[in-house]
Every structure is written in structure tokens, then in C-alpha cells.
């Protein structure tokens, strides 16, 4: 009896390991350079002390924020790609978690999306005469978005090297991330309630145009492109 041999497909995961190591290295360097600030940042979900201390808009362009922005792009890109892989999306030739080209495309899209959204918000804020509020709102959103990115980074590493991941795990992560995001909006509205009340119409317009519509169109574009 002749044993039939099947070719063994070996996925190249070296590029992912490199990105994970790089991301964790940036986190370690940031923690070392900003020990007190990083310590307060890790307590963000339990206390709003960090938001109160670092509420100046200049912190949005600090090396602390820029370094962790790089980490969050890597973290979110991995999570999106892993979720697509776990749910076998799209059905025709679904995305694989070891496809470094797909990772690059997702990371690039995320970077352009966040930066473009930020610039548009700056323009809208100036046009509506609520630029100070928009700047502070952006800083708070960026803070919580980075926090979520850091939380799911080690989870991404575990999921990436595990071949049997149930669909409930990414759904749970999305649910927890959504709750943290909603909490950040609640904190922002509570903090700037006087400004919001005075410019309620512009705030509602801003919320619909720049906090709801962009994510809907991004979802529509992604599903259309990969379908």
C-alpha cells in the first residue's frame, strides 16, 4: 500500500512576530520614558484622573501619544484581520491571518482614516466656532482609543498563534471595546456639558456627520471591497 503524501502548507508568521515585538518594545520604551504618566494611563478605565491631568491639547502631539498611536494602529489592524479570518470573511477566498499584504492595507487604511477624520473635525470645529471643544473632544477620544488598542494587543498575540479561536472571543472584545467607547463619550459629554448645551445644534450635527457617518461608510467600503 502506497501512502499518499500531501504537501504541507507552512504559513509565514515572521512578519507578525516582528510587528508584535516592535509594538511591545514601543510600549516598554514609552513606559520607561513616561513612568508616572503611563501608570495613570493604565488606570484610565477605573479613574478619570489621567484625563483631568493631561487635558491640554498640546498632549495630542506629544511623543507619548504619537508612540502609542503607532501601537494602536498595529493592534487594531491585527484585530480586524484576525476577526476577518475567524469569521471567514469574505466567503469567496476569505482573508488569512498570515497575509502580510492584507495587514499592510488595513493598517494604511486605518492610519489615513483616523488622520483624515481628525483634519476634517478640525475644519468643522473652526467653521462651527467650536474648535476648542473639538480639540479637547479629540484628545479624549484618542486617549480612550489608544487605551483599547493597548488592552487588545496581548490578546491579538495570543489569538494570532492559536488556530482554534471561537467566534465568541472577537465578539466579546468588540462588545467590551464598544462599552469603553460609550463610557468615554459619557465622560466627554459630562465634562463639556456647558459647551454642548450652548451649541447643542452644532454638537448634534457634528456627532451625526463625524462620529456616526464615517464608520458606516468605512464598514460599507470594506465589505464592498473584499466581497
XYZ file of N, CA and C in Angstrom:
681
model
N 0.843 -1.195 0.000
C 0.000 0.000 0.000
C 0.878 1.245 0.000
N 0.667 2.085 -0.979
C 1.469 3.292 -1.123
C 0.792 4.446 -0.386
N 1.524 5.029 0.515
C 0.982 6.143 1.287
C 1.022 7.421 0.443
N -0.122 8.054 0.365
C -0.206 9.277 -0.436
C 0.287 10.464 0.390
N 1.196 11.197 -0.174
C 1.771 12.345 0.507
C 1.021 13.619 0.135
N 0.768 14.444 1.123
C 0.108 15.728 0.890
C 1.084 16.854 1.215
N 1.154 17.846 0.356
C 2.071 18.966 0.623
C 1.652 19.717 1.886
N 2.599 20.009 2.733
C 2.335 20.722 3.973
C 2.491 22.226 3.741
N 1.414 22.958 3.999
C 1.446 24.410 3.784
C 1.904 25.082 5.070
N 3.016 25.746 4.997
C 3.573 26.432 6.161
C 3.335 27.943 6.007
N 2.597 28.499 6.944
C 2.305 29.923 6.899
C 3.492 30.707 7.447
N 3.829 31.782 6.762
C 4.908 32.641 7.217
C 4.366 33.656 8.224
N 4.806 33.504 9.475
C 4.331 34.387 10.536
C 5.448 35.271 11.086
N 6.601 35.256 10.415
C 7.736 36.039 10.900
C 7.431 37.530 10.914
N 6.728 37.996 9.882
C 6.409 39.423 9.808
C 5.527 39.845 10.981
N 4.598 38.980 11.378
C 3.713 39.282 12.500
C 4.502 39.331 13.802
N 5.400 38.385 13.976
C 6.247 38.368 15.171
C 7.045 39.653 15.272
N 7.566 40.106 14.139
C 8.339 41.354 14.107
C 7.485 42.539 14.556
N 6.249 42.624 14.060
C 5.361 43.725 14.428
C 4.962 43.651 15.900
N 4.708 42.453 16.395
C 4.356 42.300 17.810
C 5.513 42.737 18.701
N 6.720 42.279 18.366
C 7.906 42.650 19.142
C 8.113 44.158 19.105
N 7.947 44.742 17.913
C 8.118 46.186 17.747
C 7.093 46.957 18.583
N 5.842 46.510 18.550
C 4.779 47.179 19.303
C 5.030 47.097 20.804
N 5.390 45.918 21.294
C 5.671 45.763 22.725
C 6.916 46.553 23.133
N 7.875 46.675 22.219
C 9.078 47.462 22.503
C 8.734 48.939 22.649
N 7.859 49.443 21.785
C 7.428 50.846 21.871
C 6.690 51.095 23.189
N 5.852 50.148 23.578
C 5.135 50.262 24.860
C 6.133 50.299 26.017
N 7.137 49.429 25.984
C 8.137 49.374 27.051
C 8.949 50.666 27.122
N 9.334 51.192 25.958
C 10.106 52.441 25.914
C 9.260 53.605 26.430
N 7.987 53.646 26.010
C 7.076 54.707 26.464
C 6.877 54.636 27.971
N 6.715 53.432 28.488
C 6.539 53.241 29.930
C 7.772 53.704 30.692
N 8.943 53.428 30.140
C 10.190 53.823 30.790
C 10.390 55.337 30.752
N 10.033 55.955 29.614
C 10.242 57.395 29.452
C 9.199 58.226 30.198
N 7.988 57.694 30.308
C 6.893 58.417 30.973
C 6.283 57.523 32.056
N 7.084 57.198 33.055
C 6.661 56.207 34.044
C 5.386 56.613 34.785
N 5.346 57.837 35.306
C 4.176 58.289 36.069
C 2.947 58.434 35.180
N 3.161 59.017 34.006
C 2.038 59.217 33.084
C 1.477 57.881 32.613
N 2.353 56.951 32.303
C 1.904 55.640 31.840
C 1.151 54.906 32.939
N 1.609 55.077 34.173
C 0.941 54.442 35.303
C -0.486 54.954 35.449
N -0.675 56.263 35.312
C -2.019 56.843 35.387
C -2.863 56.425 34.185
N -2.207 56.288 33.034
C -2.895 55.904 31.808
C -3.486 54.496 31.919
N -2.763 53.591 32.562
C -3.243 52.205 32.697
C -4.463 52.110 33.609
N -4.691 53.138 34.426
C -5.839 53.151 35.340
C -7.040 53.885 34.748
N -6.975 54.164 33.457
C -7.959 55.025 32.806
C -9.389 54.528 32.965
N -9.598 53.229 32.894
C -10.941 52.676 32.949
C -11.524 52.751 34.367
N -10.638 52.889 35.361
C -11.094 52.939 36.757
C -11.132 54.352 37.325
N -10.394 55.261 36.684
C -10.310 56.627 37.204
C -10.139 57.613 36.053
N -10.730 58.814 36.205
C -10.589 59.854 35.188
C -9.486 60.842 35.537
N -8.599 60.429 36.458
C -7.504 61.300 36.884
C -6.588 61.645 35.716
N -6.298 60.643 34.885
C -5.413 60.876 33.731
C -6.016 61.926 32.812
N -7.310 61.817 32.524
C -7.978 62.751 31.620
C -7.942 64.168 32.183
N -8.079 64.301 33.502
C -8.073 65.620 34.132
C -6.681 66.239 34.129
N -5.652 65.399 34.321
C -4.278 65.911 34.369
C -3.781 66.288 32.987
N -4.017 65.395 32.012
C -3.477 65.601 30.660
C -4.593 66.014 29.699
N -5.274 67.093 30.026
C -6.385 67.556 29.206
C -5.972 68.678 28.263
N -4.710 69.110 28.349
C -4.237 70.163 27.452
C -4.079 69.600 26.043
N -4.493 70.369 25.038
C -4.473 69.903 23.645
C -3.062 69.600 23.148
N -2.057 70.243 23.740
C -0.671 70.022 23.315
C -0.240 68.565 23.509
N -0.901 67.866 24.425
C -0.555 66.461 24.675
C -0.938 65.559 23.499
N -1.791 66.071 22.605
C -2.216 65.274 21.451
C -1.056 65.026 20.487
N -0.044 65.919 20.535
C 1.089 65.796 19.616
C 2.375 65.424 20.351
N 2.262 64.984 21.584
C 3.448 64.612 22.359
C 3.983 63.262 21.890
N 5.241 62.987 22.228
C 5.856 61.718 21.825
C 5.147 60.533 22.489
N 4.560 60.763 23.658
C 3.795 59.719 24.341
C 2.608 59.302 23.477
N 1.840 60.279 22.998
C 0.656 59.998 22.189
C 1.033 59.441 20.819
N 2.070 60.009 20.195
C 2.490 59.570 18.859
C 2.993 58.131 18.896
N 3.795 57.807 19.917
C 4.324 56.450 20.036
C 3.225 55.416 20.213
N 2.273 55.732 21.077
C 1.174 54.796 21.321
C 0.165 54.789 20.175
N 0.146 55.869 19.371
C -0.687 55.862 18.165
C -0.190 54.787 17.201
N 1.115 54.683 17.067
C 1.720 53.647 16.224
C 1.323 52.259 16.726
N 1.337 52.083 18.053
C 0.981 50.795 18.654
C -0.489 50.474 18.403
N -1.356 51.472 18.550
C -2.784 51.200 18.370
C -3.123 50.844 16.933
N -2.418 51.418 15.964
C -2.647 51.066 14.553
C -2.312 49.593 14.333
N -1.174 49.162 14.860
C -0.780 47.757 14.747
C -1.815 46.857 15.426
N -2.235 47.246 16.618
C -3.176 46.439 17.392
C -4.524 46.313 16.690
N -5.076 47.438 16.229
C -6.379 47.409 15.556
C -6.299 46.667 14.228
N -5.201 46.841 13.501
C -5.054 46.165 12.209
C -5.023 44.650 12.402
N -4.279 44.194 13.412
C -4.238 42.759 13.712
C -5.624 42.245 14.101
N -6.320 43.008 14.929
C -7.628 42.552 15.389
C -8.625 42.444 14.238
N -8.623 43.436 13.337
C -9.525 43.399 12.185
C -9.213 42.198 11.305
N -7.924 41.980 11.042
C -7.536 40.857 10.186
C -7.866 39.514 10.840
N -7.634 39.401 12.134
C -7.953 38.168 12.847
C -9.459 37.906 12.864
N -10.234 38.971 13.038
C -11.689 38.827 13.036
C -12.187 38.367 11.670
N -11.627 38.952 10.606
C -11.991 38.540 9.252
C -11.635 37.066 9.032
N -10.495 36.648 9.574
C -10.056 35.257 9.422
C -10.963 34.301 10.198
N -11.275 34.666 11.432
C -12.103 33.809 12.285
C -13.508 33.630 11.714
N -14.061 34.720 11.157
C -15.410 34.655 10.595
C -15.406 34.269 9.116
N -14.190 33.938 8.606
C -14.037 33.528 7.205
C -14.682 34.544 6.259
N -14.249 35.782 6.424
C -14.811 36.877 5.641
C -13.740 37.431 4.710
N -14.029 37.653 3.416
C -15.296 37.311 2.749
C -15.368 35.818 2.437
N -16.555 35.350 2.114
C -16.761 33.916 1.890
C -15.966 33.402 0.702
N -15.857 34.208 -0.342
C -15.081 33.795 -1.519
C -13.622 34.186 -1.307
N -12.793 33.188 -0.935
C -11.384 33.460 -0.700
C -11.179 34.313 0.527
N -11.640 33.830 1.681
C -11.614 34.639 2.902
C -10.186 34.988 3.319
N -10.095 36.066 4.070
C -8.797 36.587 4.485
C -8.096 35.622 5.434
N -6.792 35.467 5.283
C -5.996 34.645 6.182
C -5.217 35.562 7.120
N -4.993 35.074 8.325
C -4.313 35.910 9.314
C -2.833 36.094 9.022
N -2.274 35.251 8.147
C -0.845 35.337 7.827
C -0.558 36.165 6.571
N -1.585 36.811 6.019
C -1.420 37.618 4.812
C -0.892 38.996 5.193
N 0.411 39.208 5.028
C 1.016 40.473 5.444
C 0.599 41.632 4.545
N 0.242 41.335 3.295
C -0.231 42.393 2.402
C -1.577 42.945 2.880
N -2.449 42.048 3.323
C -3.743 42.479 3.853
C -3.543 43.308 5.117
N -2.620 42.885 5.969
C -2.324 43.648 7.187
C -1.857 45.063 6.835
N -0.976 45.161 5.845
C -0.468 46.465 5.420
C -1.598 47.353 4.906
N -2.496 46.768 4.124
C -3.627 47.526 3.588
C -4.545 48.022 4.708
N -4.826 47.145 5.672
C -5.703 47.527 6.782
C -5.056 48.620 7.629
N -3.760 48.457 7.930
C -3.046 49.444 8.744
C -2.989 50.798 8.046
N -2.749 50.770 6.736
C -2.695 52.018 5.959
C -4.057 52.698 5.939
N -5.101 51.900 5.714
C -6.458 52.446 5.690
C -6.822 53.069 7.038
N -6.491 52.382 8.126
C -6.773 52.901 9.459
C -6.057 54.221 9.712
N -4.784 54.280 9.319
C -3.995 55.497 9.519
C -4.597 56.674 8.768
N -4.904 56.473 7.486
C -5.497 57.544 6.684
C -6.872 57.933 7.205
N -7.639 56.942 7.639
C -8.987 57.207 8.138
C -8.947 58.077 9.396
N -8.104 57.713 10.351
C -8.022 58.456 11.613
C -7.487 59.869 11.388
N -6.428 59.997 10.583
C -5.841 61.306 10.339
C -6.774 62.209 9.523
N -7.424 61.625 8.504
C -8.359 62.401 7.684
C -9.549 62.859 8.514
N -10.039 61.987 9.363
C -11.162 62.325 10.235
C -10.773 63.441 11.192
N -9.554 63.376 11.699
C -9.067 64.412 12.618
C -8.997 65.777 11.928
N -8.459 65.791 10.704
C -8.342 67.053 9.969
C -9.715 67.634 9.619
N -10.631 66.772 9.212
C -11.989 67.233 8.881
C -12.675 67.793 10.129
N -12.464 67.132 11.263
C -13.053 67.607 12.515
C -12.493 68.976 12.889
N -11.198 69.186 12.635
C -10.595 70.495 12.904
C -11.244 71.572 12.055
N -11.477 71.251 10.783
C -12.090 72.215 9.864
C -13.527 72.515 10.288
N -14.280 71.461 10.585
C -15.674 71.628 11.007
C -15.751 72.407 12.318
N -14.842 72.093 13.232
C -14.815 72.778 14.519
C -14.592 74.275 14.358
N -13.685 74.645 13.456
C -13.429 76.065 13.189
C -14.630 76.718 12.524
N -15.251 75.998 11.587
C -16.415 76.543 10.873
C -17.597 76.770 11.810
N -17.785 75.857 12.780
C -18.905 75.959 13.720
C -18.554 76.770 14.966
N -17.310 77.237 15.014
C -16.833 78.008 16.165
C -16.853 77.177 17.455
N -16.543 75.912 17.317
C -16.455 75.040 18.491
C -15.102 74.317 18.471
N -14.089 74.993 17.943
C -12.780 74.378 17.768
C -12.131 73.958 19.084
N -12.333 74.746 20.147
C -11.753 74.386 21.435
C -12.371 73.082 21.960
N -13.683 72.990 21.840
C -14.365 71.776 22.279
C -13.930 70.578 21.437
N -13.841 70.758 20.125
C -13.453 69.664 19.225
C -12.049 69.176 19.553
N -11.128 70.104 19.844
C -9.758 69.717 20.188
C -9.730 68.871 21.460
N -10.452 69.322 22.477
C -10.498 68.582 23.738
C -11.202 67.235 23.570
N -12.256 67.234 22.763
C -13.011 66.017 22.484
C -12.138 65.008 21.743
N -11.366 65.504 20.794
C -10.449 64.656 20.026
C -9.389 64.046 20.935
N -8.858 64.849 21.847
C -7.833 64.358 22.764
C -8.384 63.229 23.624
N -9.600 63.409 24.117
C -10.202 62.392 24.973
C -10.510 61.117 24.192
N -11.011 61.267 22.966
C -11.290 60.091 22.128
C -9.999 59.341 21.804
N -8.955 60.096 21.461
C -7.667 59.479 21.134
C -7.108 58.734 22.334
N -7.309 59.283 23.523
C -6.816 58.644 24.748
C -7.477 57.298 24.971
N -8.793 57.262 24.883
C -9.520 56.010 25.113
C -9.305 55.029 23.964
N -9.182 55.537 22.744
C -8.929 54.660 21.591
C -7.567 53.971 21.745
N -6.573 54.727 22.208
C -5.252 54.161 22.448
C -5.292 53.137 23.578
N -6.073 53.442 24.591
C -6.211 52.537 25.741
C -6.775 51.187 25.296
N -7.801 51.230 24.451
C -8.389 49.984 23.932
C -7.362 49.224 23.098
N -6.610 49.957 22.281
C -5.583 49.330 21.454
C -4.543 48.593 22.278
N -4.133 49.197 23.405
C -3.154 48.550 24.278
C -3.747 47.333 24.978
N -5.015 47.411 25.326
C -5.662 46.284 26.004
C -5.733 45.046 25.114
N -6.046 45.255 23.832
C -6.239 44.099 22.951
C -4.945 43.637 22.274
N -3.842 44.390 22.455
C -2.578 43.988 21.831
C -2.106 42.609 22.283
N -2.000 42.332 23.590
C -1.583 40.974 24.002
C -2.601 39.911 23.616
N -3.876 40.281 23.590
C -4.919 39.330 23.168
C -4.717 38.972 21.696
N -4.373 39.969 20.885
C -4.098 39.724 19.467
C -2.958 38.714 19.297
N -1.917 38.891 20.105
C -0.757 37.982 20.008
C -1.168 36.541 20.327
N -2.010 36.379 21.343
C -2.473 35.030 21.717
C -3.347 34.435 20.614
N -4.281 35.245 20.105
C -5.196 34.760 19.074
C -4.466 34.430 17.776
N -3.437 35.220 17.458
C -2.729 35.020 16.187
C -2.032 33.667 16.136
N -1.477 33.234 17.271
C -0.731 31.979 17.289
C -1.586 30.797 17.755
N -2.895 31.022 17.817
C -3.825 29.955 18.166
C -4.714 29.664 16.963
N -4.789 28.423 16.558
C -5.534 28.068 15.350
C -7.000 27.749 15.595
N -7.379 27.576 16.835
C -8.769 27.232 17.139
C -9.377 28.293 18.058
N -9.806 29.386 17.443
C -10.368 30.504 18.208
C -11.873 30.563 17.965
N -12.689 30.446 19.007
C -14.145 30.531 18.829
C -14.577 31.951 18.457
N -15.672 32.040 17.722
C -16.161 33.349 17.267
C -16.602 34.244 18.413
N -16.893 33.631 19.544
C -17.364 34.417 20.686
C -16.289 35.360 21.236
N -15.013 35.007 21.042
C -13.926 35.825 21.597
C -13.840 37.196 20.918
N -13.734 37.277 19.572
C -13.716 38.614 18.956
C -14.998 39.393 19.213
N -16.131 38.700 19.285
C -17.395 39.384 19.575
C -17.364 39.981 20.984
N -16.797 39.241 21.932
C -16.681 39.743 23.306
C -15.757 40.957 23.363
N -14.656 40.905 22.599
C -13.709 42.028 22.567
C -14.376 43.260 21.969
N -15.133 43.063 20.907
C -15.855 44.178 20.281
C -16.860 44.771 21.267
N -17.557 43.898 22.011
C -18.533 44.366 22.988
C -17.894 45.188 24.098
N -16.773 44.696 24.638
C -16.066 45.419 25.704
C -15.520 46.747 25.174
N -14.960 46.729 23.956
C -14.431 47.958 23.351
C -15.528 48.984 23.132
N -16.697 48.514 22.701
C -17.832 49.413 22.487
C -18.272 50.048 23.805
N -18.267 49.261 24.876
C -18.650 49.778 26.203
C -17.662 50.843 26.670
N -16.364 50.596 26.458
C -15.349 51.577 26.850
C -15.505 52.859 26.029
N -15.799 52.708 24.738
C -16.003 53.875 23.872
C -17.218 54.683 24.324
N -18.302 53.994 24.645
C -19.501 54.676 25.134
C -19.220 55.384 26.455
N -18.421 54.744 27.294
C -18.031 55.359 28.566
C -17.238 56.639 28.319
N -16.345 56.604 27.325
C -15.548 57.799 27.005
C -16.437 58.934 26.508
N -17.471 58.601 25.712
C -18.406 59.626 25.241
C -19.180 60.215 26.421
N -19.559 59.364 27.346
C -20.290 59.832 28.525
C -19.434 60.795 29.343
N -18.160 60.432 29.528
C -17.236 61.294 30.272
C -17.053 62.627 29.556
N -16.927 62.578 28.225
C -16.740 63.806 27.439
C -17.956 64.722 27.546
N -19.138 64.145 27.392
C -20.369 64.940 27.466
C -20.543 65.539 28.863
N -20.212 64.747 29.880
C -20.320 65.238 31.247
C -19.322 66.362 31.511
N -18.116 66.219 30.983
C -17.061 67.207 31.210
C -17.361 68.525 30.503
N -17.884 68.425 29.264
C -18.100 69.632 28.461
C -19.586 69.922 28.255
N -20.398 69.595 29.263
C -21.843 69.749 29.117
C -22.266 71.203 28.912
N -21.581 72.142 29.537
C -21.944 73.558 29.373
C -21.717 74.015 27.934
N -20.585 73.620 27.361
C -20.297 73.969 25.970
C -21.284 73.302 25.029
N -21.635 72.052 25.310
C -22.573 71.304 24.461
C -23.958 71.930 24.486
N -24.416 72.308 25.672
C -25.749 72.913 25.802
C -25.818 74.234 25.032
N -24.766 75.015 25.112
C -24.742 76.308 24.424
C -24.712 76.159 22.909
N -24.143 75.064 22.436
C -24.035 74.838 20.993
C -24.605 73.465 20.647
N -25.806 73.184 21.143
C -26.409 71.860 21.020
C -26.627 71.458 19.565
N -27.113 72.384 18.737
C -27.391 72.072 17.326
C -26.113 71.657 16.607
N -25.039 72.434 16.816
C -23.773 72.118 16.155
C -23.197 70.808 16.665
N -23.403 70.520 17.964
C -22.888 69.272 18.524
C -23.599 68.068 17.914
N -24.926 68.149 17.776
C -25.692 67.053 17.168
C -25.276 66.855 15.715
N -25.094 67.962 15.005
C -24.643 67.896 13.616
C -23.256 67.282 13.526
N -22.384 67.693 14.425
C -21.023 67.161 14.488
C -21.044 65.664 14.786
N -21.894 65.267 15.732
C -21.983 63.866 16.137
C -22.442 62.981 14.984
N -23.460 63.432 14.264
C -24.001 62.643 13.150
C -23.039 62.590 11.970
N -22.441 63.753 11.660
C -21.591 63.851 10.468
C -20.226 63.215 10.657
N -19.665 63.288 11.868
C -18.287 62.861 12.057
C -18.082 61.729 13.060
N -19.131 61.344 13.774
C -18.983 60.251 14.732
C -19.808 59.023 14.368
N -20.735 59.175 13.445
C -21.580 58.045 13.038
C -21.371 57.714 11.562
N -21.541 58.713 10.713
C -21.457 58.505 9.265
C -20.119 57.916 8.802
N -18.946 58.428 9.286
C -17.670 57.882 8.788
C -17.504 56.392 9.025
N -17.948 55.895 10.181
C -17.801 54.470 10.485
C -18.760 53.618 9.643
N -19.922 54.181 9.349
C -20.861 53.464 8.476
C -20.283 53.325 7.073
N -19.743 54.438 6.542
C -19.173 54.396 5.191
C -17.909 53.542 5.151
N -17.122 53.527 6.248
C -15.928 52.680 6.295
C -16.324 51.212 6.250
N -17.347 50.854 7.025
C -17.842 49.475 7.023
C -18.369 49.102 5.631
N -19.117 50.019 5.020
C -19.672 49.761 3.688
C -18.555 49.580 2.664
N -17.518 50.418 2.757
C -16.411 50.350 1.791
C -15.637 49.048 1.937
N -15.358 48.651 3.209
C -14.604 47.424 3.445
C -15.367 46.203 2.934
N -16.670 46.131 3.267
C -17.461 44.977 2.838
C -17.613 44.935 1.330
N -17.664 46.096 0.686
C -17.799 46.148 -0.760
C -16.502 45.743 -1.451
N -15.360 46.206 -0.886
C -14.068 45.939 -1.498
C -13.669 44.472 -1.402
N -13.958 43.868 -0.243
C -13.489 42.488 -0.041
C -14.507 41.453 -0.468
N -15.732 41.891 -0.816
C -16.772 40.941 -1.217
C -16.449 40.331 -2.572
